[in-house]
């Protein structure tokens, strides 16, 4: 169990700092299984140029809360790229946020979490997100309940399933919104969610411009909805 007691600046231009080539915590193999409480502090200027599972946490199996990653600059050449977490395995991410730029050329790219399978509550992302497919302003792929969250940054993709908040969604989204510009030439482009299936979206909205194609299933709120309830 860890608690952050001060802000941390990881600017690679500062003495003793560097550009990371993988996630700072749990990059490969064993995931982080404890509890990380940011105590309302920030970790700023994190810069990563890696492959997959890119973020402050590469693989997460323990709760993370109360932390902001500010002016993050993360780039992944494969899958699961996020400002805070590359891949989350069924645990809680609560009251966290990210700002900066997140880029990925594979699948599962999100401003906060690339591949998410746990509850995400009271979180936000304001940075720009660019990826190939399954790209979201907050979460690239989502398999956990998302509650009281929002994203405001520009989201763009070159492939399918691109959304202002979530790229691909399979769990409940409640009281969430997105206000950034969303664009892609692929299938399933949505102001809030690119693609959702067999779940519920409630009390949520999107107000950003959408640049997509009718033939490629684009929607101001949701691009493609498979048997869900909005």
PDB file of C-alpha atoms in Angstrom:
ATOM      1  CA  UNK A   1       0.000   0.000   0.000  1.00  0.00           C
ATOM      2  CA  UNK A   2       1.386   3.366  -1.027  1.00  0.00           C
ATOM      3  CA  UNK A   3       0.440   6.993  -0.413  1.00  0.00           C
ATOM      4  CA  UNK A   4       1.943   9.918  -2.304  1.00  0.00           C
ATOM      5  CA  UNK A   5       3.148  12.685   0.016  1.00  0.00           C
ATOM      6  CA  UNK A   6       4.243  15.306  -2.535  1.00  0.00           C
ATOM      7  CA  UNK A   7       3.951  16.261  -6.182  1.00  0.00           C
ATOM      8  CA  UNK A   8       6.498  14.601  -8.484  1.00  0.00           C
ATOM      9  CA  UNK A   9       7.959  16.171 -11.636  1.00  0.00           C
ATOM     10  CA  UNK A  10       9.356  13.641 -14.116  1.00  0.00           C
ATOM     11  CA  UNK A  11      10.351  16.216 -16.754  1.00  0.00           C
ATOM     12  CA  UNK A  12      13.043  14.465 -18.847  1.00  0.00           C
ATOM     13  CA  UNK A  13      14.890  17.792 -19.143  1.00  0.00           C
ATOM     14  CA  UNK A  14      15.531  17.933 -15.402  1.00  0.00           C
ATOM     15  CA  UNK A  15      18.741  16.483 -13.924  1.00  0.00           C
ATOM     16  CA  UNK A  16      18.461  12.758 -13.276  1.00  0.00           C
ATOM     17  CA  UNK A  17      15.228  12.383 -15.255  1.00  0.00           C
ATOM     18  CA  UNK A  18      14.710  10.526 -18.519  1.00  0.00           C
ATOM     19  CA  UNK A  19      12.358   9.508 -21.293  1.00  0.00           C
ATOM     20  CA  UNK A  20      11.038   6.092 -20.237  1.00  0.00           C
ATOM     21  CA  UNK A  21      10.897   3.219 -22.719  1.00  0.00           C
ATOM     22  CA  UNK A  22       8.158   1.395 -20.775  1.00  0.00           C
ATOM     23  CA  UNK A  23       5.670   1.937 -17.961  1.00  0.00           C
ATOM     24  CA  UNK A  24       7.148   3.265 -14.717  1.00  0.00           C
ATOM     25  CA  UNK A  25       5.260   0.780 -12.502  1.00  0.00           C
ATOM     26  CA  UNK A  26       4.558  -2.874 -13.452  1.00  0.00           C
ATOM     27  CA  UNK A  27       5.549  -2.592 -17.122  1.00  0.00           C
ATOM     28  CA  UNK A  28       5.541  -6.311 -17.982  1.00  0.00           C
ATOM     29  CA  UNK A  29       4.840  -9.630 -16.290  1.00  0.00           C
ATOM     30  CA  UNK A  30       3.485  -9.144 -12.760  1.00  0.00           C
ATOM     31  CA  UNK A  31       0.910  -6.355 -12.440  1.00  0.00           C
ATOM     32  CA  UNK A  32       0.626  -3.878  -9.565  1.00  0.00           C
ATOM     33  CA  UNK A  33      -1.619  -5.521  -6.950  1.00  0.00           C
ATOM     34  CA  UNK A  34      -1.601  -3.108  -3.998  1.00  0.00           C
ATOM     35  CA  UNK A  35      -3.363   0.192  -3.381  1.00  0.00           C
ATOM     36  CA  UNK A  36      -1.928   3.466  -4.669  1.00  0.00           C
ATOM     37  CA  UNK A  37      -3.410   6.607  -3.091  1.00  0.00           C
ATOM     38  CA  UNK A  38      -2.192   9.786  -4.749  1.00  0.00           C
ATOM     39  CA  UNK A  39      -3.508  11.847  -1.826  1.00  0.00           C
ATOM     40  CA  UNK A  40      -4.598  14.562  -4.321  1.00  0.00           C
ATOM     41  CA  UNK A  41      -1.037  15.048  -5.591  1.00  0.00           C
ATOM     42  CA  UNK A  42       0.169  15.074  -9.186  1.00  0.00           C
ATOM     43  CA  UNK A  43       2.824  13.337 -11.256  1.00  0.00           C
ATOM     44  CA  UNK A  44       3.770  15.680 -14.075  1.00  0.00           C
ATOM     45  CA  UNK A  45       5.634  15.548 -17.403  1.00  0.00           C
ATOM     46  CA  UNK A  46       5.796  11.762 -17.554  1.00  0.00           C
ATOM     47  CA  UNK A  47       7.260  10.962 -20.973  1.00  0.00           C
ATOM     48  CA  UNK A  48       7.220   7.420 -22.383  1.00  0.00           C
ATOM     49  CA  UNK A  49       8.086   6.093 -25.820  1.00  0.00           C
ATOM     50  CA  UNK A  50       7.423   2.379 -25.583  1.00  0.00           C
ATOM     51  CA  UNK A  51       5.641  -0.584 -27.109  1.00  0.00           C
ATOM     52  CA  UNK A  52       2.608  -2.000 -25.279  1.00  0.00           C
ATOM     53  CA  UNK A  53       1.092  -1.535 -21.814  1.00  0.00           C
ATOM     54  CA  UNK A  54       2.279   2.060 -21.708  1.00  0.00           C
ATOM     55  CA  UNK A  55       1.321   4.415 -18.863  1.00  0.00           C
ATOM     56  CA  UNK A  56       2.349   5.283 -15.318  1.00  0.00           C
ATOM     57  CA  UNK A  57       1.070   1.772 -14.538  1.00  0.00           C
ATOM     58  CA  UNK A  58       1.597  -0.774 -17.288  1.00  0.00           C
ATOM     59  CA  UNK A  59      -0.590  -3.514 -15.788  1.00  0.00           C
ATOM     60  CA  UNK A  60      -2.907  -2.871 -12.857  1.00  0.00           C
ATOM     61  CA  UNK A  61      -4.554  -5.363 -10.501  1.00  0.00           C
ATOM     62  CA  UNK A  62      -4.806  -3.032  -7.488  1.00  0.00           C
ATOM     63  CA  UNK A  63      -6.831   0.100  -6.786  1.00  0.00           C
ATOM     64  CA  UNK A  64      -5.578   3.556  -7.798  1.00  0.00           C
ATOM     65  CA  UNK A  65      -7.188   6.727  -6.502  1.00  0.00           C
ATOM     66  CA  UNK A  66      -6.764  10.472  -5.970  1.00  0.00           C
ATOM     67  CA  UNK A  67      -3.927  11.109  -8.408  1.00  0.00           C
ATOM     68  CA  UNK A  68      -3.429  13.255 -11.490  1.00  0.00           C
ATOM     69  CA  UNK A  69      -0.942  12.709 -14.305  1.00  0.00           C
ATOM     70  CA  UNK A  70      -0.329  16.200 -15.689  1.00  0.00           C
ATOM     71  CA  UNK A  71       1.159  17.094 -19.082  1.00  0.00           C
ATOM     72  CA  UNK A  72       1.787  13.428 -19.784  1.00  0.00           C
ATOM     73  CA  UNK A  73       3.352  12.474 -23.113  1.00  0.00           C
ATOM     74  CA  UNK A  74       2.952   8.746 -23.762  1.00  0.00           C
ATOM     75  CA  UNK A  75       3.458   6.925 -27.037  1.00  0.00           C
ATOM     76  CA  UNK A  76       3.030   3.209 -27.717  1.00  0.00           C
ATOM     77  CA  UNK A  77       3.803   1.283 -30.881  1.00  0.00           C
ATOM     78  CA  UNK A  78       1.517  -1.632 -29.978  1.00  0.00           C
ATOM     79  CA  UNK A  79      -1.579  -2.124 -27.798  1.00  0.00           C
ATOM     80  CA  UNK A  80      -2.902  -0.739 -24.502  1.00  0.00           C
ATOM     81  CA  UNK A  81      -1.672   2.815 -24.131  1.00  0.00           C
ATOM     82  CA  UNK A  82      -3.009   5.256 -21.510  1.00  0.00           C
ATOM     83  CA  UNK A  83      -1.944   8.343 -19.610  1.00  0.00           C
ATOM     84  CA  UNK A  84      -2.367   6.634 -16.234  1.00  0.00           C
ATOM     85  CA  UNK A  85      -2.803   2.905 -16.945  1.00  0.00           C
ATOM     86  CA  UNK A  86      -2.041   0.712 -19.937  1.00  0.00           C
ATOM     87  CA  UNK A  87      -4.295  -2.192 -18.916  1.00  0.00           C
ATOM     88  CA  UNK A  88      -6.563  -2.430 -15.868  1.00  0.00           C
ATOM     89  CA  UNK A  89      -7.595  -5.900 -14.671  1.00  0.00           C
ATOM     90  CA  UNK A  90     -10.957  -5.612 -12.864  1.00  0.00           C
ATOM     91  CA  UNK A  91      -9.984  -3.097 -10.135  1.00  0.00           C
ATOM     92  CA  UNK A  92     -11.078   0.420  -9.173  1.00  0.00           C
ATOM     93  CA  UNK A  93      -9.766   3.660 -10.621  1.00  0.00           C
ATOM     94  CA  UNK A  94     -11.282   6.513  -8.615  1.00  0.00           C
ATOM     95  CA  UNK A  95     -10.915  10.311  -8.654  1.00  0.00           C
ATOM     96  CA  UNK A  96      -8.013  10.286 -11.114  1.00  0.00           C
ATOM     97  CA  UNK A  97      -7.307  12.535 -14.094  1.00  0.00           C
ATOM     98  CA  UNK A  98      -4.883  13.081 -16.936  1.00  0.00           C
ATOM     99  CA  UNK A  99      -3.795  15.970 -19.131  1.00  0.00           C
ATOM    100  CA  UNK A 100      -1.344  16.022 -22.033  1.00  0.00           C
ATOM    101  CA  UNK A 101      -1.021  13.792 -25.090  1.00  0.00           C
ATOM    102  CA  UNK A 102      -1.527  10.034 -25.518  1.00  0.00           C
ATOM    103  CA  UNK A 103      -0.685   8.277 -28.796  1.00  0.00           C
ATOM    104  CA  UNK A 104      -0.832   4.659 -29.935  1.00  0.00           C
ATOM    105  CA  UNK A 105      -0.643   2.788 -33.217  1.00  0.00           C
ATOM    106  CA  UNK A 106      -2.330  -0.403 -32.005  1.00  0.00           C
ATOM    107  CA  UNK A 107      -5.653  -1.073 -30.286  1.00  0.00           C
ATOM    108  CA  UNK A 108      -6.819   0.166 -26.890  1.00  0.00           C
ATOM    109  CA  UNK A 109      -5.705   3.792 -26.572  1.00  0.00           C
ATOM    110  CA  UNK A 110      -7.251   6.053 -23.905  1.00  0.00           C
ATOM    111  CA  UNK A 111      -6.493   9.372 -22.290  1.00  0.00           C
ATOM    112  CA  UNK A 112      -6.614   7.761 -18.837  1.00  0.00           C
ATOM    113  CA  UNK A 113      -6.694   3.972 -19.407  1.00  0.00           C
ATOM    114  CA  UNK A 114      -5.998   2.071 -22.626  1.00  0.00           C
ATOM    115  CA  UNK A 115      -7.736  -1.243 -21.811  1.00  0.00           C
ATOM    116  CA  UNK A 116     -10.077  -1.077 -18.832  1.00  0.00           C
ATOM    117  CA  UNK A 117     -11.984  -3.895 -17.119  1.00  0.00           C
ATOM    118  CA  UNK A 118     -12.779  -2.348 -13.741  1.00  0.00           C
ATOM    119  CA  UNK A 119     -15.024   0.390 -12.287  1.00  0.00           C
ATOM    120  CA  UNK A 120     -13.945   3.941 -13.158  1.00  0.00           C
ATOM    121  CA  UNK A 121     -15.520   6.636 -11.006  1.00  0.00           C
ATOM    122  CA  UNK A 122     -15.185  10.442 -10.874  1.00  0.00           C
ATOM    123  CA  UNK A 123     -12.329  10.511 -13.362  1.00  0.00           C
ATOM    124  CA  UNK A 124     -11.537  12.823 -16.256  1.00  0.00           C
ATOM    125  CA  UNK A 125      -9.174  13.422 -19.138  1.00  0.00           C
ATOM    126  CA  UNK A 126      -8.536  16.737 -20.876  1.00  0.00           C
ATOM    127  CA  UNK A 127      -5.664  15.796 -23.172  1.00  0.00           C
ATOM    128  CA  UNK A 128      -5.492  14.896 -26.845  1.00  0.00           C
ATOM    129  CA  UNK A 129      -5.712  11.198 -27.775  1.00  0.00           C
ATOM    130  CA  UNK A 130      -4.658   9.735 -31.090  1.00  0.00           C
ATOM    131  CA  UNK A 131      -4.685   6.063 -32.050  1.00  0.00           C
ATOM    132  CA  UNK A 132      -5.591   3.452 -34.610  1.00  0.00           C
ATOM    133  CA  UNK A 133      -8.695   1.616 -33.364  1.00  0.00           C
ATOM    134  CA  UNK A 134     -10.586   1.268 -30.074  1.00  0.00           C
ATOM    135  CA  UNK A 135      -9.658   4.823 -29.098  1.00  0.00           C
ATOM    136  CA  UNK A 136     -11.371   6.926 -26.415  1.00  0.00           C
ATOM    137  CA  UNK A 137     -10.841  10.260 -24.734  1.00  0.00           C
ATOM    138  CA  UNK A 138     -10.942   8.559 -21.322  1.00  0.00           C
ATOM    139  CA  UNK A 139     -10.905   4.799 -22.026  1.00  0.00           C
ATOM    140  CA  UNK A 140      -9.966   2.938 -25.185  1.00  0.00           C
ATOM    141  CA  UNK A 141     -11.752  -0.341 -24.423  1.00  0.00           C
ATOM    142  CA  UNK A 142     -14.066  -0.451 -21.430  1.00  0.00           C
ATOM    143  CA  UNK A 143     -15.364  -3.511 -19.592  1.00  0.00           C
ATOM    144  CA  UNK A 144     -16.187  -1.828 -16.258  1.00  0.00           C
ATOM    145  CA  UNK A 145     -18.930   0.516 -15.026  1.00  0.00           C
ATOM    146  CA  UNK A 146     -18.093   4.161 -15.722  1.00  0.00           C
ATOM    147  CA  UNK A 147     -19.742   6.717 -13.445  1.00  0.00           C
ATOM    148  CA  UNK A 148     -19.510  10.511 -13.188  1.00  0.00           C
ATOM    149  CA  UNK A 149     -16.611  10.852 -15.632  1.00  0.00           C
ATOM    150  CA  UNK A 150     -15.836  13.155 -18.540  1.00  0.00           C
ATOM    151  CA  UNK A 151     -13.360  13.977 -21.283  1.00  0.00           C
ATOM    152  CA  UNK A 152     -12.762  17.270 -23.078  1.00  0.00           C
ATOM    153  CA  UNK A 153      -9.747  16.684 -25.331  1.00  0.00           C
ATOM    154  CA  UNK A 154      -9.634  16.029 -29.065  1.00  0.00           C
ATOM    155  CA  UNK A 155      -9.860  12.346 -30.013  1.00  0.00           C
ATOM    156  CA  UNK A 156      -8.782  11.010 -33.401  1.00  0.00           C
ATOM    157  CA  UNK A 157      -8.293   7.600 -34.957  1.00  0.00           C
ATOM    158  CA  UNK A 158      -7.363   5.974 -38.230  1.00  0.00           C
ATOM    159  CA  UNK A 159      -9.467   2.847 -37.754  1.00  0.00           C
ATOM    160  CA  UNK A 160     -12.707   1.661 -36.181  1.00  0.00           C
ATOM    161  CA  UNK A 161     -14.387   2.281 -32.800  1.00  0.00           C
ATOM    162  CA  UNK A 162     -13.433   5.815 -31.826  1.00  0.00           C
ATOM    163  CA  UNK A 163     -15.359   7.744 -29.140  1.00  0.00           C
ATOM    164  CA  UNK A 164     -15.091  10.987 -27.228  1.00  0.00           C
ATOM    165  CA  UNK A 165     -15.232   9.149 -23.895  1.00  0.00           C
ATOM    166  CA  UNK A 166     -14.911   5.440 -24.750  1.00  0.00           C
ATOM    167  CA  UNK A 167     -13.920   3.623 -27.929  1.00  0.00           C
ATOM    168  CA  UNK A 168     -15.565   0.233 -27.297  1.00  0.00           C
ATOM    169  CA  UNK A 169     -17.910  -0.162 -24.330  1.00  0.00           C
ATOM    170  CA  UNK A 170     -19.541  -3.242 -22.776  1.00  0.00           C
ATOM    171  CA  UNK A 171     -20.633  -1.964 -19.334  1.00  0.00           C
ATOM    172  CA  UNK A 172     -22.879   0.752 -17.896  1.00  0.00           C
ATOM    173  CA  UNK A 173     -22.018   4.404 -18.541  1.00  0.00           C
ATOM    174  CA  UNK A 174     -23.793   6.754 -16.128  1.00  0.00           C
ATOM    175  CA  UNK A 175     -23.692  10.545 -15.688  1.00  0.00           C
ATOM    176  CA  UNK A 176     -20.804  11.041 -18.107  1.00  0.00           C
ATOM    177  CA  UNK A 177     -20.056  13.497 -20.912  1.00  0.00           C
ATOM    178  CA  UNK A 178     -17.608  14.433 -23.636  1.00  0.00           C
ATOM    179  CA  UNK A 179     -17.034  17.832 -25.253  1.00  0.00           C
ATOM    180  CA  UNK A 180     -14.008  17.334 -27.520  1.00  0.00           C
ATOM    181  CA  UNK A 181     -13.803  16.958 -31.298  1.00  0.00           C
ATOM    182  CA  UNK A 182     -13.941  13.307 -32.406  1.00  0.00           C
ATOM    183  CA  UNK A 183     -12.732  12.173 -35.817  1.00  0.00           C
ATOM    184  CA  UNK A 184     -11.942   8.962 -37.686  1.00  0.00           C
ATOM    185  CA  UNK A 185     -12.289   7.458 -41.155  1.00  0.00           C
ATOM    186  CA  UNK A 186     -13.118   4.029 -39.727  1.00  0.00           C
ATOM    187  CA  UNK A 187     -16.370   2.366 -38.671  1.00  0.00           C
ATOM    188  CA  UNK A 188     -18.146   3.293 -35.445  1.00  0.00           C
ATOM    189  CA  UNK A 189     -17.368   6.883 -34.522  1.00  0.00           C
ATOM    190  CA  UNK A 190     -19.331   8.462 -31.663  1.00  0.00           C
ATOM    191  CA  UNK A 191     -19.304  11.719 -29.766  1.00  0.00           C
ATOM    192  CA  UNK A 192     -19.464   9.768 -26.498  1.00  0.00           C
ATOM    193  CA  UNK A 193     -18.937   6.094 -27.407  1.00  0.00           C
ATOM    194  CA  UNK A 194     -17.722   4.553 -30.652  1.00  0.00           C
ATOM    195  CA  UNK A 195     -19.351   1.147 -30.149  1.00  0.00           C
ATOM    196  CA  UNK A 196     -21.465  -0.177 -27.271  1.00  0.00           C
ATOM    197  CA  UNK A 197     -23.122  -3.577 -26.847  1.00  0.00           C
ATOM    198  CA  UNK A 198     -25.796  -5.049 -24.581  1.00  0.00           C
ATOM    199  CA  UNK A 199     -25.476  -2.422 -21.866  1.00  0.00           C
ATOM    200  CA  UNK A 200     -26.969   0.868 -20.696  1.00  0.00           C
ATOM    201  CA  UNK A 201     -25.962   4.507 -21.215  1.00  0.00           C
ATOM    202  CA  UNK A 202     -27.839   6.824 -18.826  1.00  0.00           C
ATOM    203  CA  UNK A 203     -27.880  10.573 -18.130  1.00  0.00           C
ATOM    204  CA  UNK A 204     -24.926  11.174 -20.436  1.00  0.00           C
ATOM    205  CA  UNK A 205     -24.224  13.491 -23.373  1.00  0.00           C
ATOM    206  CA  UNK A 206     -21.721  14.719 -25.948  1.00  0.00           C
ATOM    207  CA  UNK A 207     -21.400  18.226 -27.407  1.00  0.00           C
ATOM    208  CA  UNK A 208     -18.193  18.130 -29.487  1.00  0.00           C
ATOM    209  CA  UNK A 209     -17.975  18.212 -33.280  1.00  0.00           C
ATOM    210  CA  UNK A 210     -17.927  14.831 -34.969  1.00  0.00           C
ATOM    211  CA  UNK A 211     -15.972  14.162 -38.166  1.00  0.00           C
ATOM    212  CA  UNK A 212     -16.965  10.820 -39.587  1.00  0.00           C
ATOM    213  CA  UNK A 213     -19.030   9.180 -42.310  1.00  0.00           C
ATOM    214  CA  UNK A 214     -22.669   8.112 -42.392  1.00  0.00           C
ATOM    215  CA  UNK A 215     -21.696   5.013 -44.333  1.00  0.00           C
ATOM    216  CA  UNK A 216     -19.170   4.167 -41.637  1.00  0.00           C
ATOM    217  CA  UNK A 217     -21.753   4.390 -38.855  1.00  0.00           C
ATOM    218  CA  UNK A 218     -21.043   7.680 -37.129  1.00  0.00           C
ATOM    219  CA  UNK A 219     -23.287   9.224 -34.459  1.00  0.00           C
ATOM    220  CA  UNK A 220     -23.304  12.351 -32.347  1.00  0.00           C
ATOM    221  CA  UNK A 221     -23.674  10.252 -29.192  1.00  0.00           C
ATOM    222  CA  UNK A 222     -22.935   6.644 -30.209  1.00  0.00           C
ATOM    223  CA  UNK A 223     -21.546   5.294 -33.464  1.00  0.00           C
ATOM    224  CA  UNK A 224     -22.818   1.695 -33.210  1.00  0.00           C
ATOM    225  CA  UNK A 225     -25.184   0.283 -30.565  1.00  0.00           C
ATOM    226  CA  UNK A 226     -25.670  -3.497 -30.390  1.00  0.00           C
ATOM    227  CA  UNK A 227     -28.767  -4.311 -28.333  1.00  0.00           C
ATOM    228  CA  UNK A 228     -28.035  -1.682 -25.682  1.00  0.00           C
ATOM    229  CA  UNK A 229     -30.324   0.839 -23.975  1.00  0.00           C
ATOM    230  CA  UNK A 230     -29.708   4.589 -24.233  1.00  0.00           C
TER     231      UNK A 230
END
